[in-house]
Amino acid sequence: MTAEVISGKELAGTIRETLKTETASLKEKGIVPGLAVLLVGDDPASASYVRGKEKACIEAGITSEVQRLEASITEETLLNKIEELNRAAHIHGILVQLPLPSHISEDKVIEAVSPKKDVDGFHPVNVGNMVLGRQAFLSCTPYGIIEMLRSKNLSLEGKHAVVVGRSNIVGKPVAQLLLRENATVTCCHSRTRDLKQHTRQADILIAAAGMQEFISADHIKDGAVVIDVGIHRKEDGSLTGDVLFEEASKKASYITPVPGGVGPMTITMLLSNTVESAKRTMSRV
Ligand code: GUN
């Protein structure tokens, strides 16, 4: 079997076109969706992600306000800036780029963002509402993964989904969203014994452990759907994921590539959450 590639890049393009139409019609009603991004310090990877988010916002008709802050900023000053943005009427989404310098508590920062503007879906209120199946901002990578599966009409009901990785950003929330779609979910992690025994049972395999090319064909059941959340730079400068793409695609029925898979969907769902937040303010007035 040769897997069909699920192009996140293509799907992201389609969704972004729809978002452009939505922002244009919001503009006619006097609303311009606004995203505030706080970038602390000068980590090159974070700076590059933030530039990508800025560019995507502009293209979608979303105003993006990036505050680049010194790594030495105090926790109190940062919390005050978040509070200001919570009150700013033209800002519908607030994103604090992680990781933060070690003297700042990520928990406190995440909780400082109003759940109504938490377009990352990281606030405990949004995480709780997601688990309960209530209205919530869904965290962007897991949301993007579900949209990729939907785009191929892949029914999850009764399927065995195996998630490898249990981070707060991807593993835990994607396991919850798969459960919400009526999949039977197994969540594996670094302490799981005999990982292959689990992954070989997966109808849907989500590789989100952050370990370069560690999922081989041997981990995969014939015909499984494989979603690769990893992104790693190889010594030759090219990008790769958590999955050995070539050999995995010979066994899987569907597979996501790196680059051009989950990555573009993450930013797209951030844009989508920001537009959704702007729409919700309209229904509140
Ligand atoms: N750092 C890496 N991924 C993310 C993300 O999705 N959101 C934020 N805020 N920071 C990140």
Coordinates of C-alpha atoms and ligand atoms in Angstrom, one line a residue:
M1 CA 0.0 0.0 0.0
T2 CA 1.2 3.5 -0.7
A3 CA -0.4 6.1 1.6
E4 CA -2.3 9.1 0.4
V5 CA -0.6 12.2 1.7
I6 CA -2.8 14.6 3.7
S7 CA -1.5 18.0 2.8
G8 CA -1.8 20.4 5.7
K9 CA -0.5 23.2 3.4
E10 CA -3.4 22.7 1.0
L11 CA -6.1 22.4 3.6
A12 CA -4.6 25.4 5.5
G13 CA -4.8 27.4 2.2
T14 CA -8.5 26.5 1.8
I15 CA -9.4 27.4 5.4
R16 CA -7.4 30.7 5.2
E17 CA -9.4 31.7 2.1
T18 CA -12.7 31.2 4.0
L19 CA -11.2 33.2 6.9
K20 CA -10.4 36.0 4.5
T21 CA -14.0 36.2 3.4
E22 CA -15.1 36.2 7.0
T23 CA -12.8 39.0 8.1
A24 CA -13.9 41.0 5.0
S25 CA -17.6 40.7 6.1
L26 CA -16.7 41.5 9.7
K27 CA -14.9 44.6 8.5
E28 CA -18.2 45.7 6.9
K29 CA -19.7 45.5 10.4
G30 CA -16.8 47.6 11.8
I31 CA -14.9 44.7 13.4
V32 CA -11.3 44.0 12.6
P33 CA -10.1 40.8 14.4
G34 CA -7.0 41.6 16.4
L35 CA -4.3 39.2 17.7
A36 CA -1.7 40.3 20.2
V37 CA 1.5 38.3 20.4
L38 CA 3.9 38.6 23.3
L39 CA 7.4 37.4 22.5
V40 CA 9.8 37.4 25.4
G41 CA 13.6 37.1 24.7
D42 CA 15.4 36.3 21.5
D43 CA 15.1 32.5 21.0
P44 CA 15.5 32.2 17.2
A45 CA 12.9 29.4 16.8
S46 CA 10.3 31.4 18.7
A47 CA 11.1 34.6 16.8
S48 CA 10.7 32.7 13.5
Y49 CA 7.3 31.2 14.7
V50 CA 6.1 34.7 15.6
R51 CA 7.1 36.1 12.2
G52 CA 5.1 33.3 10.6
K53 CA 2.1 34.1 12.7
E54 CA 2.3 37.8 11.9
K55 CA 2.5 37.2 8.1
A56 CA -0.4 34.7 8.3
C57 CA -2.5 37.3 10.2
I58 CA -1.9 40.1 7.7
E59 CA -2.9 37.8 4.8
A60 CA -6.1 36.7 6.5
G61 CA -7.2 40.3 7.3
I62 CA -6.4 40.0 11.0
T63 CA -4.5 42.9 12.8
S64 CA -1.4 41.5 14.5
E65 CA 0.3 43.5 17.3
V66 CA 3.6 41.9 18.3
Q67 CA 5.3 43.1 21.4
R68 CA 9.0 42.0 21.5
L69 CA 10.1 42.1 25.2
E70 CA 13.5 41.8 26.8
A71 CA 14.3 38.4 28.4
S72 CA 14.9 40.2 31.6
I73 CA 11.3 41.5 31.9
T74 CA 9.9 40.8 35.3
E75 CA 6.9 38.5 35.7
E76 CA 4.9 41.3 37.2
T77 CA 5.5 43.6 34.2
L78 CA 4.5 40.8 31.8
L79 CA 1.3 40.0 33.8
N80 CA 0.4 43.8 33.7
K81 CA 0.9 43.8 29.9
I82 CA -1.5 40.8 29.6
E83 CA -4.0 42.6 31.8
E84 CA -3.9 45.6 29.6
L85 CA -4.6 43.4 26.5
N86 CA -7.4 41.6 28.3
R87 CA -9.1 45.1 28.6
A88 CA -8.3 46.3 25.0
A89 CA -11.4 46.2 22.9
H90 CA -9.6 45.9 19.6
I91 CA -7.7 42.7 20.7
H92 CA -9.7 39.5 20.4
G93 CA -6.8 37.0 20.9
I94 CA -3.7 37.0 23.1
L95 CA -0.8 34.6 22.6
V96 CA 2.2 34.5 24.8
Q97 CA 4.9 32.6 22.8
L98 CA 6.3 29.7 24.9
P99 CA 8.8 28.8 26.3
L100 CA 9.3 31.7 28.7
P101 CA 12.6 32.5 30.5
S102 CA 12.9 30.4 33.7
H103 CA 12.3 33.3 36.1
I104 CA 8.7 33.6 34.8
S105 CA 6.0 31.1 35.7
E106 CA 4.3 29.8 32.6
D107 CA 1.3 28.7 34.7
K108 CA 0.8 32.2 36.0
V109 CA 1.1 33.7 32.5
I110 CA -1.3 31.2 31.0
E111 CA -3.9 31.9 33.7
A112 CA -3.5 35.7 33.4
V113 CA -4.9 35.6 29.8
S114 CA -8.7 36.0 29.8
P115 CA -10.2 32.7 28.8
K116 CA -12.3 34.7 26.3
K117 CA -9.1 35.8 24.5
D118 CA -7.1 32.6 25.0
V119 CA -6.9 31.7 21.3
D120 CA -4.1 29.2 22.2
G121 CA -6.6 27.2 24.2
F122 CA -4.1 26.8 27.1
H123 CA -6.1 28.4 29.9
P124 CA -7.4 25.8 32.5
V125 CA -10.9 27.1 31.8
N126 CA -10.7 26.3 28.1
V127 CA -8.9 23.0 28.8
G128 CA -11.7 22.1 31.2
N129 CA -14.5 23.1 28.9
M130 CA -12.9 21.1 26.1
V131 CA -12.8 18.0 28.2
L132 CA -16.4 18.5 29.2
G133 CA -17.4 19.0 25.6
R134 CA -18.6 22.6 26.1
Q135 CA -17.8 25.6 24.0
A136 CA -14.0 26.3 24.3
F137 CA -11.1 27.6 22.3
L138 CA -9.4 24.4 21.2
S139 CA -5.6 24.3 21.3
C140 CA -4.4 24.9 17.8
T141 CA -2.3 21.8 16.9
P142 CA -4.9 19.2 18.2
Y143 CA -7.7 21.2 16.5
G144 CA -5.7 21.2 13.2
I145 CA -5.2 17.4 13.5
I146 CA -8.9 16.8 13.9
E147 CA -9.6 19.1 10.9
M148 CA -7.1 17.2 8.8
L149 CA -8.8 13.9 9.6
R150 CA -12.2 15.4 8.9
S151 CA -11.0 16.8 5.5
K152 CA -10.6 13.2 4.3
N153 CA -13.9 12.1 5.9
L154 CA -12.0 9.7 8.1
S155 CA -14.6 8.5 10.6
L156 CA -13.1 8.1 14.1
E157 CA -16.0 6.4 15.7
G158 CA -15.0 3.1 17.3
K159 CA -11.5 3.4 15.9
H160 CA -8.5 2.8 18.0
A161 CA -6.4 6.0 18.2
V162 CA -3.0 5.7 19.7
V163 CA -1.3 9.0 20.8
V164 CA 2.5 8.9 21.4
G165 CA 3.3 11.8 23.7
R166 CA 1.5 13.5 26.5
S167 CA 2.5 17.1 26.4
N168 CA 0.0 19.7 27.6
I169 CA 0.1 21.4 24.1
V170 CA -0.5 18.3 21.9
G171 CA -0.6 14.8 23.4
K172 CA -3.2 15.4 26.2
P173 CA -5.6 17.6 24.3
V174 CA -5.5 15.6 21.1
A175 CA -6.3 12.4 23.1
Q176 CA -9.3 14.3 24.5
L177 CA -10.5 15.5 21.1
L178 CA -10.2 12.0 19.7
L179 CA -12.3 10.7 22.6
R180 CA -14.9 13.3 21.9
E181 CA -15.0 11.9 18.3
N182 CA -15.8 8.5 19.8
A183 CA -12.5 6.9 19.2
T184 CA -11.0 4.5 21.7
V185 CA -7.9 6.2 22.8
T186 CA -4.6 5.0 24.2
C187 CA -2.0 7.6 25.3
C188 CA 1.6 6.4 25.3
H189 CA 4.6 8.2 26.7
S190 CA 8.2 7.9 27.6
R191 CA 7.5 5.4 30.4
T192 CA 5.2 3.2 28.3
R193 CA 6.5 -0.4 28.2
D194 CA 6.8 -2.1 24.7
L195 CA 5.6 0.9 22.7
K196 CA 5.3 -1.1 19.5
Q197 CA 2.8 -3.4 21.0
H198 CA 0.5 -0.4 21.4
T199 CA 1.3 1.5 18.2
R200 CA 0.8 -1.7 16.1
Q201 CA -2.8 -1.7 17.2
A202 CA -3.5 1.8 16.1
D203 CA -6.0 2.6 13.3
I204 CA -5.0 6.2 13.8
L205 CA -1.5 6.9 15.1
I206 CA -0.5 10.4 16.3
A207 CA 3.2 10.8 16.7
A208 CA 3.8 13.7 19.1
A209 CA 6.8 12.7 21.2
G210 CA 9.2 15.2 19.8
M211 CA 11.8 12.5 18.9
Q212 CA 13.3 12.6 15.4
E213 CA 12.2 9.8 13.1
F214 CA 11.6 7.3 15.9
I215 CA 8.4 5.8 14.4
S216 CA 9.3 3.2 11.8
A217 CA 7.3 1.0 9.6
D218 CA 7.6 -1.6 12.3
H219 CA 5.4 0.5 14.6
I220 CA 2.6 0.8 12.1
K221 CA -0.4 -1.5 11.3
D222 CA -1.2 -2.0 7.6
G223 CA -3.6 0.7 6.5
A224 CA -3.3 2.9 9.6
V225 CA -3.6 6.7 9.4
V226 CA -0.4 8.3 10.6
I227 CA -0.3 11.9 11.8
D228 CA 3.2 13.3 12.3
V229 CA 3.4 16.3 14.8
G230 CA 7.2 16.3 15.1
I231 CA 9.4 18.9 13.4
H232 CA 13.2 18.5 13.5
R233 CA 16.0 19.9 11.5
K234 CA 18.4 17.3 10.1
E235 CA 22.2 17.7 9.8
D236 CA 21.8 18.5 6.0
G237 CA 19.4 21.3 6.9
S238 CA 16.2 19.6 5.7
L239 CA 13.2 19.2 8.0
T240 CA 11.8 15.9 9.2
G241 CA 9.3 14.6 11.7
D242 CA 8.8 12.0 14.4
V243 CA 8.1 9.4 11.7
L244 CA 10.3 7.8 9.1
F245 CA 8.1 9.1 6.2
E246 CA 9.4 6.9 3.3
E247 CA 8.9 3.5 5.0
A248 CA 5.8 4.5 6.9
S249 CA 4.1 5.7 3.8
K250 CA 4.4 2.2 2.3
K251 CA 2.3 0.8 5.1
A252 CA -0.1 3.6 6.1
S253 CA -3.3 4.4 4.2
Y254 CA -3.0 8.2 4.9
I255 CA 0.0 10.1 6.2
T256 CA 0.9 13.7 6.9
P257 CA 4.2 15.1 5.6
V258 CA 6.8 17.2 7.3
P259 CA 7.0 20.0 6.3
G260 CA 3.6 20.9 4.9
G261 CA 1.6 18.8 7.3
V262 CA 0.5 19.6 10.8
G263 CA 2.6 22.8 11.0
P264 CA 0.6 25.0 8.6
M265 CA -2.6 23.8 10.3
T266 CA -1.5 25.0 13.7
I267 CA -1.2 28.6 12.6
T268 CA -4.4 28.3 10.6
M269 CA -6.4 27.2 13.7
L270 CA -4.9 30.1 15.6
L271 CA -6.3 32.5 12.9
S272 CA -9.6 30.6 13.0
N273 CA -9.8 31.0 16.8
T274 CA -9.0 34.7 16.6
V275 CA -11.8 35.2 14.0
E276 CA -14.1 33.1 16.2
S277 CA -13.3 35.3 19.2
A278 CA -14.1 38.5 17.2
K279 CA -17.4 37.0 16.2
R280 CA -18.3 36.1 19.8
T281 CA -17.7 39.7 20.9
M282 CA -20.3 40.7 18.3
S283 CA -22.9 38.3 19.7
R284 CA -22.2 39.7 23.2
V285 CA -23.0 43.3 22.3
Ligands
GUN1 N1 5.4 27.4 21.5 C1 5.4 26.3 20.7 N2 4.2 26.1 20.2 C2 3.4 27.1 20.7 C3 2.0 27.4 20.6 O1 1.2 26.7 20.0 N3 1.6 28.5 21.3 C4 2.4 29.2 22.0 N4 1.9 30.3 22.7 N5 3.7 29.0 22.2 C5 4.2 27.9 21.5

